[in-house]
Short mmCIF file of C-alpha atoms in Angstrom, two decimals:
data_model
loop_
_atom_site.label_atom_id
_atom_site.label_comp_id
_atom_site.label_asym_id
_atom_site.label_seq_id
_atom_site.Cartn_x
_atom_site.Cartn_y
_atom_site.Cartn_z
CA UNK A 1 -28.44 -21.50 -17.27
CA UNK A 2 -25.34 -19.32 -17.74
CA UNK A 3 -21.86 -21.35 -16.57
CA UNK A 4 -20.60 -18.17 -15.24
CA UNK A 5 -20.61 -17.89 -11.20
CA UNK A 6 -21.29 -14.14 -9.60
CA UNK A 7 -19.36 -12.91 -5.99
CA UNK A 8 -20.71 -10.72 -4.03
CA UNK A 9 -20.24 -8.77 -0.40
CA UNK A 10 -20.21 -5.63 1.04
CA UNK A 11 -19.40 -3.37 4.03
CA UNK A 12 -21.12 -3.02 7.45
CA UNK A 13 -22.50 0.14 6.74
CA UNK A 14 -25.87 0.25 6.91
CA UNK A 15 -26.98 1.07 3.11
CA UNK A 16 -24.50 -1.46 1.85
CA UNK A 17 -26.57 -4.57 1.99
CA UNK A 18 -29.14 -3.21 -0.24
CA UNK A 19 -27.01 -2.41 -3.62
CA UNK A 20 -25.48 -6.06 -4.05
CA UNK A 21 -28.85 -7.41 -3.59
CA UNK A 22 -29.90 -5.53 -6.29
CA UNK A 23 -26.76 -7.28 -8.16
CA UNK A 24 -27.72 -10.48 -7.08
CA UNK A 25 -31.64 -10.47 -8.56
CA UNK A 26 -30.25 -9.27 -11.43
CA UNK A 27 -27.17 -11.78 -12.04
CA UNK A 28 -29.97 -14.46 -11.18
CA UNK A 29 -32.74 -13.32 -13.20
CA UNK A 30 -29.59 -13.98 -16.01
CA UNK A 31 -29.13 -17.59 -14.76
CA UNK A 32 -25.48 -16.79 -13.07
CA UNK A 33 -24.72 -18.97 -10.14
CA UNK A 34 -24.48 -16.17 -7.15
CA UNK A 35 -22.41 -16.60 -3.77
CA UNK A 36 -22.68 -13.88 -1.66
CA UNK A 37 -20.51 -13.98 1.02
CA UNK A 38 -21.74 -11.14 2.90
CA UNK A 39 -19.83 -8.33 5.21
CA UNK A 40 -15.71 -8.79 3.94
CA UNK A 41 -13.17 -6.45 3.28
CA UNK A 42 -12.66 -5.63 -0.60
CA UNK A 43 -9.37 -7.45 -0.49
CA UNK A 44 -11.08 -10.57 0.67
CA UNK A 45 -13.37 -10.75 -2.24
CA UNK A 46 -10.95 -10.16 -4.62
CA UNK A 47 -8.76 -12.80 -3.01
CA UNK A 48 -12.08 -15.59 -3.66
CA UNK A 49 -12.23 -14.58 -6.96
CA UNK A 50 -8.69 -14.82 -8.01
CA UNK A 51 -8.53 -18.63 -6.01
CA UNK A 52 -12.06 -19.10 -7.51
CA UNK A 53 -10.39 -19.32 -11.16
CA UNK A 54 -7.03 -20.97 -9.87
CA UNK A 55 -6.80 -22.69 -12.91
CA UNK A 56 -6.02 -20.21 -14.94
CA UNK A 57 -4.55 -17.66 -12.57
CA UNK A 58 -2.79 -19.34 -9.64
CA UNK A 59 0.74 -21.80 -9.83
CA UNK A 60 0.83 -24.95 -8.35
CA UNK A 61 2.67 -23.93 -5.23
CA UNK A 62 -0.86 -22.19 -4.17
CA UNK A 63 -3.10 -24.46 -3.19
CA UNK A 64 -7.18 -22.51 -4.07
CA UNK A 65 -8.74 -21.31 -0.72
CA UNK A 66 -11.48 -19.46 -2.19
CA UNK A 67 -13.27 -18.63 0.96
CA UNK A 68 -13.18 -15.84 3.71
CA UNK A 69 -12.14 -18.64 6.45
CA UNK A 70 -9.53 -19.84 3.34
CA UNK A 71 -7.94 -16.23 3.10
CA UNK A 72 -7.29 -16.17 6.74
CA UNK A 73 -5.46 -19.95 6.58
CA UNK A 74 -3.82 -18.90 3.63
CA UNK A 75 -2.79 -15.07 5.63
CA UNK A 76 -1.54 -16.85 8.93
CA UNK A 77 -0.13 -19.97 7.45
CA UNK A 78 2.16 -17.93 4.64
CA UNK A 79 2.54 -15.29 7.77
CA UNK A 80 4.09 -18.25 10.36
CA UNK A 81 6.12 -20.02 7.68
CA UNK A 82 7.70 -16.64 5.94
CA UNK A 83 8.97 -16.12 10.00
CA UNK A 84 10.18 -19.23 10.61
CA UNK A 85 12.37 -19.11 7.69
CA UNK A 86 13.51 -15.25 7.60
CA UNK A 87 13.49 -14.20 11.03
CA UNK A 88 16.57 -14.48 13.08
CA UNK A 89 15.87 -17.09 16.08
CA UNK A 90 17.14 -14.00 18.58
CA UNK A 91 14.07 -12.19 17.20
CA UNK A 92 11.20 -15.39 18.21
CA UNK A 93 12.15 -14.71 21.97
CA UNK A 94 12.96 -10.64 21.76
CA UNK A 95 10.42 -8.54 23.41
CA UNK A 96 8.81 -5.93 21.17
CA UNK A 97 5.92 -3.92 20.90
CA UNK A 98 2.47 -5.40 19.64
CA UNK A 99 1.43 -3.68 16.92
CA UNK A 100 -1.43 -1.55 17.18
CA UNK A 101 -3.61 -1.48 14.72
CA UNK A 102 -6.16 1.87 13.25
CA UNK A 103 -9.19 0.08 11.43
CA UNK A 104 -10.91 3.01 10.58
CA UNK A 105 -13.89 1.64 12.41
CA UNK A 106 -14.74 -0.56 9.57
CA UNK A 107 -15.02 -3.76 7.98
CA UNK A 108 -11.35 -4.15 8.76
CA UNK A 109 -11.43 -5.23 12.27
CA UNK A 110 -13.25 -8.27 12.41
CA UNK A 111 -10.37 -9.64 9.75
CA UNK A 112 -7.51 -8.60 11.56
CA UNK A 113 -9.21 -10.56 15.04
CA UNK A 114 -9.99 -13.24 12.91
CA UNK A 115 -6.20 -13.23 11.04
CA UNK A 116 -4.90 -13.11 14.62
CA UNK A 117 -6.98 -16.33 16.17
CA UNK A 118 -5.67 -18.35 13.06
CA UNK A 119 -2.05 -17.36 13.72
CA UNK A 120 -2.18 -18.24 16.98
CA UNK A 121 -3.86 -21.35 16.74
CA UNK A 122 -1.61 -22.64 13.92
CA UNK A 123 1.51 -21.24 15.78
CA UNK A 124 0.57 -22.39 19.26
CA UNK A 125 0.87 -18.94 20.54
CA UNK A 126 -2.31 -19.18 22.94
CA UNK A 127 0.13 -18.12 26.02
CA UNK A 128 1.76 -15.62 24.50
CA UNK A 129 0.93 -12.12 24.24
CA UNK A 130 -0.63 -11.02 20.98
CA UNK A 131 1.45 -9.77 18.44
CA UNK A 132 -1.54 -7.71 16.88
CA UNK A 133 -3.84 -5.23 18.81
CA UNK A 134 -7.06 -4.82 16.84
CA UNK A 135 -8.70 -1.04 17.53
CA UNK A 136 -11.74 1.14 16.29
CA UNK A 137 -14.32 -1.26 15.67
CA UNK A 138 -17.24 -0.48 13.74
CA UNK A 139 -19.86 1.58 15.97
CA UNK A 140 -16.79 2.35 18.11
CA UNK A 141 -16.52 5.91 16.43
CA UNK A 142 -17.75 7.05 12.54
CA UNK A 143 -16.11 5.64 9.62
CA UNK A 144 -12.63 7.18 8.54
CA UNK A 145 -13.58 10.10 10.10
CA UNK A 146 -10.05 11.56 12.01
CA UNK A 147 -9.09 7.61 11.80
CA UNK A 148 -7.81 5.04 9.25
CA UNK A 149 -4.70 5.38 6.67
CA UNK A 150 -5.90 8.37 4.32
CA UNK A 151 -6.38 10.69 7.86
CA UNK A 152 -2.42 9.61 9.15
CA UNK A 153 -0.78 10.23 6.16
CA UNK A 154 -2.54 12.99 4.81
CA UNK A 155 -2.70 15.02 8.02
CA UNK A 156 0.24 13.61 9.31
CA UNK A 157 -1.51 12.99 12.79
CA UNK A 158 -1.94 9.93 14.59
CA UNK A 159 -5.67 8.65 14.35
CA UNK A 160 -8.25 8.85 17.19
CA UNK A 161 -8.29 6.05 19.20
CA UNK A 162 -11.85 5.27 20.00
CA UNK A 163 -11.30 1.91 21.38
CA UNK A 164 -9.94 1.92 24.98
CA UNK A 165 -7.33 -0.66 24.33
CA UNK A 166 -6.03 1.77 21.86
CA UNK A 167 -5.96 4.94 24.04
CA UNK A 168 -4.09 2.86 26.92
CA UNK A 169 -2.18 1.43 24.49
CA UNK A 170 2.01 1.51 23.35
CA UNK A 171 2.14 3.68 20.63
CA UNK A 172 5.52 3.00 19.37
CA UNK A 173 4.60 0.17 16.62
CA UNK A 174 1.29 1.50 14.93
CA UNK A 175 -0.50 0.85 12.04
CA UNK A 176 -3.72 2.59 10.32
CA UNK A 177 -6.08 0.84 7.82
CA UNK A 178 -8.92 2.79 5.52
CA UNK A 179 -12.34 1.44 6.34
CA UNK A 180 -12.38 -0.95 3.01
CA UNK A 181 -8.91 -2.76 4.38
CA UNK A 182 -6.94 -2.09 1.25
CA UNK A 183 -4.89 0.68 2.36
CA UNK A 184 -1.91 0.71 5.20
CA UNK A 185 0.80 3.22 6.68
CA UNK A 186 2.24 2.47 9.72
CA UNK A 187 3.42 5.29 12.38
CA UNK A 188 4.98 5.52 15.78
CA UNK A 189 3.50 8.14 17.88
CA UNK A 190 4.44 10.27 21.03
CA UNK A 191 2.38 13.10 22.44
CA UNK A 192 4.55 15.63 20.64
CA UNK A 193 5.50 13.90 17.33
CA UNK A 194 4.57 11.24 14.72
CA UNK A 195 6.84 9.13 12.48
CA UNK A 196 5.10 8.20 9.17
CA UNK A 197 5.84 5.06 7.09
CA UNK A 198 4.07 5.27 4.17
CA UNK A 199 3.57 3.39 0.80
CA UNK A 200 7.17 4.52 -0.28
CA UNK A 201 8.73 3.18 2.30
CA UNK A 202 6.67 0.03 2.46
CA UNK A 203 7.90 -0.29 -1.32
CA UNK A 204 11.54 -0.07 -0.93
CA UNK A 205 11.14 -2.24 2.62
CA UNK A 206 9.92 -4.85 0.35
CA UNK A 207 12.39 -4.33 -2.42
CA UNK A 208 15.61 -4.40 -0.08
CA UNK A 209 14.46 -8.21 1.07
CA UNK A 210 13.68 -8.65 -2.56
CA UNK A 211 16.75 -7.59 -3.87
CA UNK A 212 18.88 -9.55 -1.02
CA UNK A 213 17.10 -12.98 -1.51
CA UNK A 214 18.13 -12.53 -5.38
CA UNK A 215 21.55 -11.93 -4.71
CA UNK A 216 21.69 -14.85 -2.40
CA UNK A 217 19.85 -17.18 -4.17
CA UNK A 218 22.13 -16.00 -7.06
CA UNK A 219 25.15 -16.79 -5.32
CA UNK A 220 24.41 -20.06 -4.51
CA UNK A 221 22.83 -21.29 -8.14
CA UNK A 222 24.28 -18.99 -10.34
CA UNK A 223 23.01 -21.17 -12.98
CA UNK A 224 18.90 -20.08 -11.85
CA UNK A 225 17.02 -18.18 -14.49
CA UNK A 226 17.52 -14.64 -14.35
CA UNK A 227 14.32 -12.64 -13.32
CA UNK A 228 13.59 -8.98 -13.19
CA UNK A 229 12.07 -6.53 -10.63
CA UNK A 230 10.93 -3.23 -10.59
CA UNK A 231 8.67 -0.82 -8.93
CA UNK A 232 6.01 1.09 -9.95
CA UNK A 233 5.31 4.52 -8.11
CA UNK A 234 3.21 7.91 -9.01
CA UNK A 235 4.70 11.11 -9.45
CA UNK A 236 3.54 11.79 -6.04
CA UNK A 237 6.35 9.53 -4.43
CA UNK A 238 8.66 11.25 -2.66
CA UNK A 239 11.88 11.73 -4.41
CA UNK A 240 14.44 10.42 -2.18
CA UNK A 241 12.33 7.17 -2.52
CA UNK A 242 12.67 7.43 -5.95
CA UNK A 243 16.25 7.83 -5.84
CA UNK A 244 17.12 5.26 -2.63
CA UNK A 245 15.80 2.30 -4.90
CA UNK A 246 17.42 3.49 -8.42
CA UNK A 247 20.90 4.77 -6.92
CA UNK A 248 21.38 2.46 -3.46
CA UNK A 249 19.02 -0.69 -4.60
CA UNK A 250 19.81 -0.50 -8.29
CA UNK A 251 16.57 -1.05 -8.82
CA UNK A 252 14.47 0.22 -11.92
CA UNK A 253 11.67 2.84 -11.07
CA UNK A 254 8.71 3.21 -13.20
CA UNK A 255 6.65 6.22 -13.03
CA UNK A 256 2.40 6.06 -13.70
CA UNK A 257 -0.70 8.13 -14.02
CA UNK A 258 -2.05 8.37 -11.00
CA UNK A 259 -4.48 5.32 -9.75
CA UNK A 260 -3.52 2.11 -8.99
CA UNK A 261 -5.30 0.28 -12.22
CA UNK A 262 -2.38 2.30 -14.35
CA UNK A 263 0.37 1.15 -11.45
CA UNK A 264 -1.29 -2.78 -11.48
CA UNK A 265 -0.89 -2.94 -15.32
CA UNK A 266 2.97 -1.51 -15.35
CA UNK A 267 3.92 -3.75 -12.47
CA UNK A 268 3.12 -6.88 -15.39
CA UNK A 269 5.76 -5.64 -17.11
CA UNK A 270 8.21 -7.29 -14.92
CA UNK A 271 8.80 -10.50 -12.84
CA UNK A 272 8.54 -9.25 -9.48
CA UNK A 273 6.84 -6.05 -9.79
CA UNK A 274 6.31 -4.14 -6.44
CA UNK A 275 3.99 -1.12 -7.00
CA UNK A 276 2.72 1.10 -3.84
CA UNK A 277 0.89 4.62 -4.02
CA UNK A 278 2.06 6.92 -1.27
CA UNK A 279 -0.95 6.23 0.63
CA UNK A 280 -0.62 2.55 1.03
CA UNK A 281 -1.94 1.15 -1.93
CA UNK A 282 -0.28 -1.53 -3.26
CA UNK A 283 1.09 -5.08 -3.64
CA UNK A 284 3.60 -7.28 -5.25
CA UNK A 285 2.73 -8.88 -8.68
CA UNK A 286 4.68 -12.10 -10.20
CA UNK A 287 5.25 -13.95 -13.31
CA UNK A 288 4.98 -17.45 -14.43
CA UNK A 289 8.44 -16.96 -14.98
CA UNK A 290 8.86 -15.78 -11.38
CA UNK A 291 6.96 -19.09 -9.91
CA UNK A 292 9.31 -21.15 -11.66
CA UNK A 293 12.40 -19.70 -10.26
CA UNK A 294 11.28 -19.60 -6.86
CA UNK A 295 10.50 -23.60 -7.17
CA UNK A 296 14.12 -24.07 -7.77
CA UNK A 297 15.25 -21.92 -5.83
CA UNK A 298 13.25 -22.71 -2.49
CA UNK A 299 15.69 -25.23 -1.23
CA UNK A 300 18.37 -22.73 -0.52
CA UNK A 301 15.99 -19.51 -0.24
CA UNK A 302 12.56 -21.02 0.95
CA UNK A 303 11.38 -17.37 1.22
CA UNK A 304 10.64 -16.46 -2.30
CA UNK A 305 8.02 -19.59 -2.65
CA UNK A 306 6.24 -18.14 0.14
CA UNK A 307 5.99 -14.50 -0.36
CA UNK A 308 3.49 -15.19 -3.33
CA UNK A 309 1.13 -17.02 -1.07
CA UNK A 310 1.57 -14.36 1.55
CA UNK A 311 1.09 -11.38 -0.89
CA UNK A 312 -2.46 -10.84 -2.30
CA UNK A 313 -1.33 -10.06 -6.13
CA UNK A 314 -5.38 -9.39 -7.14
CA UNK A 315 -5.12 -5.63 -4.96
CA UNK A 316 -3.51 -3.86 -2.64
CA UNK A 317 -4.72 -5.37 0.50
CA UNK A 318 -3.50 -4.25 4.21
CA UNK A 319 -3.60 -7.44 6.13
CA UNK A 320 -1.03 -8.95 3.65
CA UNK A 321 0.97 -6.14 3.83
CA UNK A 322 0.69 -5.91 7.58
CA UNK A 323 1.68 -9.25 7.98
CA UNK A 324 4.87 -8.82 5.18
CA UNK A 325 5.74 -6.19 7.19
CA UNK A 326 5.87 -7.29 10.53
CA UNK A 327 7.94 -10.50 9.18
CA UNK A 328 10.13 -8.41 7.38
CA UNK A 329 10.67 -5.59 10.19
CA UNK A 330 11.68 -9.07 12.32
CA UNK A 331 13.79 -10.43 9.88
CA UNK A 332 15.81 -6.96 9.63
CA UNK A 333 15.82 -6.31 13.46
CA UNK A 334 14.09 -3.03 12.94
CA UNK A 335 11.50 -1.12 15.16
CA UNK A 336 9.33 1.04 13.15
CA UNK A 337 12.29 4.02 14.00
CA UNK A 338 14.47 2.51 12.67
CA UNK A 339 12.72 1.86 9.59
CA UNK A 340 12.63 5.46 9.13
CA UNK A 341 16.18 6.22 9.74
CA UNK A 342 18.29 3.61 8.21
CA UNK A 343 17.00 3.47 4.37
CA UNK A 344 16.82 7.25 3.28
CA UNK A 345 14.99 11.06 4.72
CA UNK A 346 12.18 12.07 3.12
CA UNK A 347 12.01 15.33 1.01
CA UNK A 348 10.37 17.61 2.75
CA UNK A 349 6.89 18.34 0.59
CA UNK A 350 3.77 20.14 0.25
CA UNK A 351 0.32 19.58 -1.35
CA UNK A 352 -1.85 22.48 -2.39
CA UNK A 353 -5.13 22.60 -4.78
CA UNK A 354 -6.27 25.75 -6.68
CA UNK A 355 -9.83 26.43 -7.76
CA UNK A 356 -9.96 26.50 -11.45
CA UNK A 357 -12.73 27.41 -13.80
CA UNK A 358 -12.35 24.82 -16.16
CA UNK A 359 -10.05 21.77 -14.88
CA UNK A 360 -10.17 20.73 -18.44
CA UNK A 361 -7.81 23.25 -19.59
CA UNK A 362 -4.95 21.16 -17.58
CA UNK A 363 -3.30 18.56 -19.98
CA UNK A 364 -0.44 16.48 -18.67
CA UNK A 365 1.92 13.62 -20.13
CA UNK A 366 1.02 10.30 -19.46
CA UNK A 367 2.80 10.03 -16.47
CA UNK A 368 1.46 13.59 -15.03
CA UNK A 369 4.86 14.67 -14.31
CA UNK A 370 4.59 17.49 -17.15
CA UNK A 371 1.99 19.91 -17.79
CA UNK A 372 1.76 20.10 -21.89
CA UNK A 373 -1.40 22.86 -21.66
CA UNK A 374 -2.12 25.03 -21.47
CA UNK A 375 1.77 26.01 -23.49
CA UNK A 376 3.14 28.51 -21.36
CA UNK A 377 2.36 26.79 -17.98
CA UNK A 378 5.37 24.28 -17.86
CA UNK A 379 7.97 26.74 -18.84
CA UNK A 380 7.05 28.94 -16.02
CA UNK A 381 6.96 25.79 -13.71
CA UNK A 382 10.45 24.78 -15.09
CA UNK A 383 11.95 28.13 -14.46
CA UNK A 384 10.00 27.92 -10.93
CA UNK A 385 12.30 24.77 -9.97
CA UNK A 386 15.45 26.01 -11.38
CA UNK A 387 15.28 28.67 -9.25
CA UNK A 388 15.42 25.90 -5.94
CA UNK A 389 18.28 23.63 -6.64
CA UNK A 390 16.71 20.33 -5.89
CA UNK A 391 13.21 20.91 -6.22
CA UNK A 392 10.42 19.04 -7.77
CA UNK A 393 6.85 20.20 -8.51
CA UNK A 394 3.70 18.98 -10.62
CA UNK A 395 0.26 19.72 -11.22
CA UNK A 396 -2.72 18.09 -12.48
CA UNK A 397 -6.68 18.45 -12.90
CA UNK A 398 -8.20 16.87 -10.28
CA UNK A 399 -10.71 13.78 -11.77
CA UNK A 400 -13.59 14.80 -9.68
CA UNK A 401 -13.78 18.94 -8.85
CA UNK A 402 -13.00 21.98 -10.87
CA UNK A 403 -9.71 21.84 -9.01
CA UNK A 404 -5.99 21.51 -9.97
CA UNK A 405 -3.77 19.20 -7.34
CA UNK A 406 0.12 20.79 -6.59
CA UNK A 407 2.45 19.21 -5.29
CA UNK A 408 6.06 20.34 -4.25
CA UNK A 409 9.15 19.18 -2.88
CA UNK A 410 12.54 20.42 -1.74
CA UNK A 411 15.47 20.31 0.17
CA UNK A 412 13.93 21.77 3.73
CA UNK A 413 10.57 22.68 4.35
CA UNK A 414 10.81 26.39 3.81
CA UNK A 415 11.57 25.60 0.33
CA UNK A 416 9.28 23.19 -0.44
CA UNK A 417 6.28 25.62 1.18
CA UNK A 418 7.84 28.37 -0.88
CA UNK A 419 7.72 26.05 -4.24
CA UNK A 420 4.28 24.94 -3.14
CA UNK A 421 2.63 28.89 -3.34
CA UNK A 422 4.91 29.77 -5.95
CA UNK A 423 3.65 26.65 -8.35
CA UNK A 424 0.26 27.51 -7.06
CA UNK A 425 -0.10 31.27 -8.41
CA UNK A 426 1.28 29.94 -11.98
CA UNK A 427 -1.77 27.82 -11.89
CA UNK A 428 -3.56 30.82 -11.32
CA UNK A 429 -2.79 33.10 -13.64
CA UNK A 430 -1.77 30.20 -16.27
CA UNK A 431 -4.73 28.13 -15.83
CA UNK A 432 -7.89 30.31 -15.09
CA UNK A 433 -7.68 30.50 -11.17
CA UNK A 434 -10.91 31.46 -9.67
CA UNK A 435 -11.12 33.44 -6.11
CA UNK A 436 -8.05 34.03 -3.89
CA UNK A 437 -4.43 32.68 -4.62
CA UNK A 438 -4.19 29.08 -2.68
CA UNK A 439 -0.98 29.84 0.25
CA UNK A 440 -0.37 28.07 3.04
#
């Protein structure tokens, strides 16, 4: 009989079930102690596992809840206390917007209602209006398909709203999920337009509060011990993200391979280490070191003991970062416009891919911000951006087709199309295009 203890679950859809029972005969057929905890979202299971091994993972200010109904008591405690002592007491009585929220028509939805009933149970908010709007169930419309967080921020187009409540809805506070409940952006819509808030902006929303609760706590025990924080971002960040947190924040940027395993691992590096792709992926990460600064420092800022119980640090996970960011957008004042306008504009950017015969020609640095083969490719794409003052562009083999992935920024949009076909014909003729030149 093995000592080790197997976790399983899976999504609603309807070949799911049948691969972790095929997990489960085998783990027991090896002796391992199997729980299976059935439909959850991926965040959820990683949450029981991390809690399951609290020992060795969690500090003492986070008591183990290693259960789907313990996540959601952990969610809307952390969620109720992190209000009560950030949000201004003008903002518990203001009128705003519930937020609306995309899931994709997956697993998603059942957490968020069941997130929401333990918030307002524990916050005695039974005659109030809900602050969360839960929309696109599953069987309401197919999975991710012209829903969920990948379709808003890729297509830049709010999702379809399937669910009634949604279509009759306020759009002005929005938020999209991806049908696993790991990813978030959040958006305000309008028949003719659609504000995007995605992963970069989540990442410096979080770092400004960060970086403010230092400096206070700071000022009132200079005598704490000094922590660091950083984030972690992809070379597909936008660049005025990039430079908001290093030039206005003073905050150190590091820049990963793509894929949030090489994003997780850098975000160790520091004490608070905030890492988001710029499709929603991400969380907050935190040190022993971290833990024990926040315990002395909780009497004056009670905030930074409960962000860690709040934040999932096992994966990104969009109920947590709902929930941050709803308590932080309070605690600023800020609808979801004025998100957008008061840290910094994004660069204006474009994504292309060109069909390659052999992606494995494509060599980049480790941080895929530099193309080192084929030779002559990153010369031409140097003297490509110092041709547009203020332009940034990259390429890189795609993982899974015979593709390679461009990206481009600029100034204004006519530039940034511009770089975006110009970068794409070097790839061409540099890199063994196949068929016509990629334009947009």
């Amino acid at each position: 009989q093995s000592s080790a203890k197997f976790h399983g679950g899976y999504d609603p859809r309807s070949h799911s079930e049948r691969l972790p029972s095929l997990f489960i005969k085998g783990a027991q057929a090896m002796g391992v102690t199997v729980v299976n905890h059935g439909v959850l979202t991926t965040p959820m299971l990683h949450h029981i596992v991390l809690h399951s091994n609290a020992q060795a993972y969690l500090p003492a200010s986070i008591p183990p809840c290693p259960s789907r109904a313990g996540y959601c008591q952990a969610m809307g405690s952390a969620y109720l206390e992190l209000c009560k002592a950030i949000a201004p007491p003008s903002a518990t009585n203001k009128e705003r917007a519930p937020l609306l929220v995309d899931c994709a028509c997956g697993v998603g939805f059942k957490a968020v209602q069941e997130v929401l009933e333990e918030i307002t149970v524990r916050g005695n908010l039974t005659n109030s209006k809900p602050f969360l709007i839960a929309c696109n169930a599953p069987g309401e419309g197919p999975l991710n398909t012209n829903c969920g967080s990948e379709h808003v921020q890729k297509q830049l187009q709010a999702p379809t709203w399937y669910s009634k409540t949604g279509q009759d809805a306020d759009k002005s506070y929005c938020c999209s999920v991806d049908g696993d409940a790991d990813r978030i952006v959040f958006f305000a819509a309008s028949s003719s337009d659609l504000t995007l808030l995605d992963g970069d902006k989540i990442a410096v929303l979080i770092g400004k509060f960060f970086q403010a609760e230092l400096a206070k706590a700071y000022n009132t025990n200079p005598n704490l011990p000094k922590v660091s924080m950083g984030v972690v971002q992809t070379a597909y960040a936008n660049g005025a993200s990039t430079q908001y947190l290093e030039k206005n924040l003073k905050v150190p940027v590091v820049i990963t391979k793509t894929g949030v395993k090489h994003l997780h691992h850098a975000a160790l590096e520091f004490d608070i280490g905030i890492y988001f792709e710029a499709n929603g992926h991400g969380t907050v990460v935190f040190s022993k070191a971290y833990h024990k600064f926040a315990s002395q420092a909780k009497s004056t800022c009670p905030a930074l003991e409960i962000l860690p119980r709040l934040i999932n640090p096992a994966v990104g996970d969009a109920l947590s970062d709902l929930l941050l960011v709803d308590a932080l957008l309070q605690h600023f004042g800020w609808t979801v416009q004025d998100w957008a306008e008061k840290l910094y504009s994004d660069l204006p950017s474009r994504q292309l891919k060109v069909q390659v015969k052999d992606r494995s020609v494509v060599k980049c640095n480790d941080n895929e911000t530099k193309c080192l083969q084929p030779t002559t490719f990153q010369p031409a794409l140097d003297q490509l951006m110092s041709d547009i003052a203020g332009s940034r562009t990259f390429c890189r083999a795609s993982g899974t087709e015979h593709v390679v992935r461009v990206y481009a920024e600029a100034p204004t949009r006519e530039h940034a199309d511009k770089m975006a076909t110009l970068a794409a014909g070097l790839v061409h003729s540099h890199c063994g295009g196949v068929g016509p030149k990629s334009a947009i």
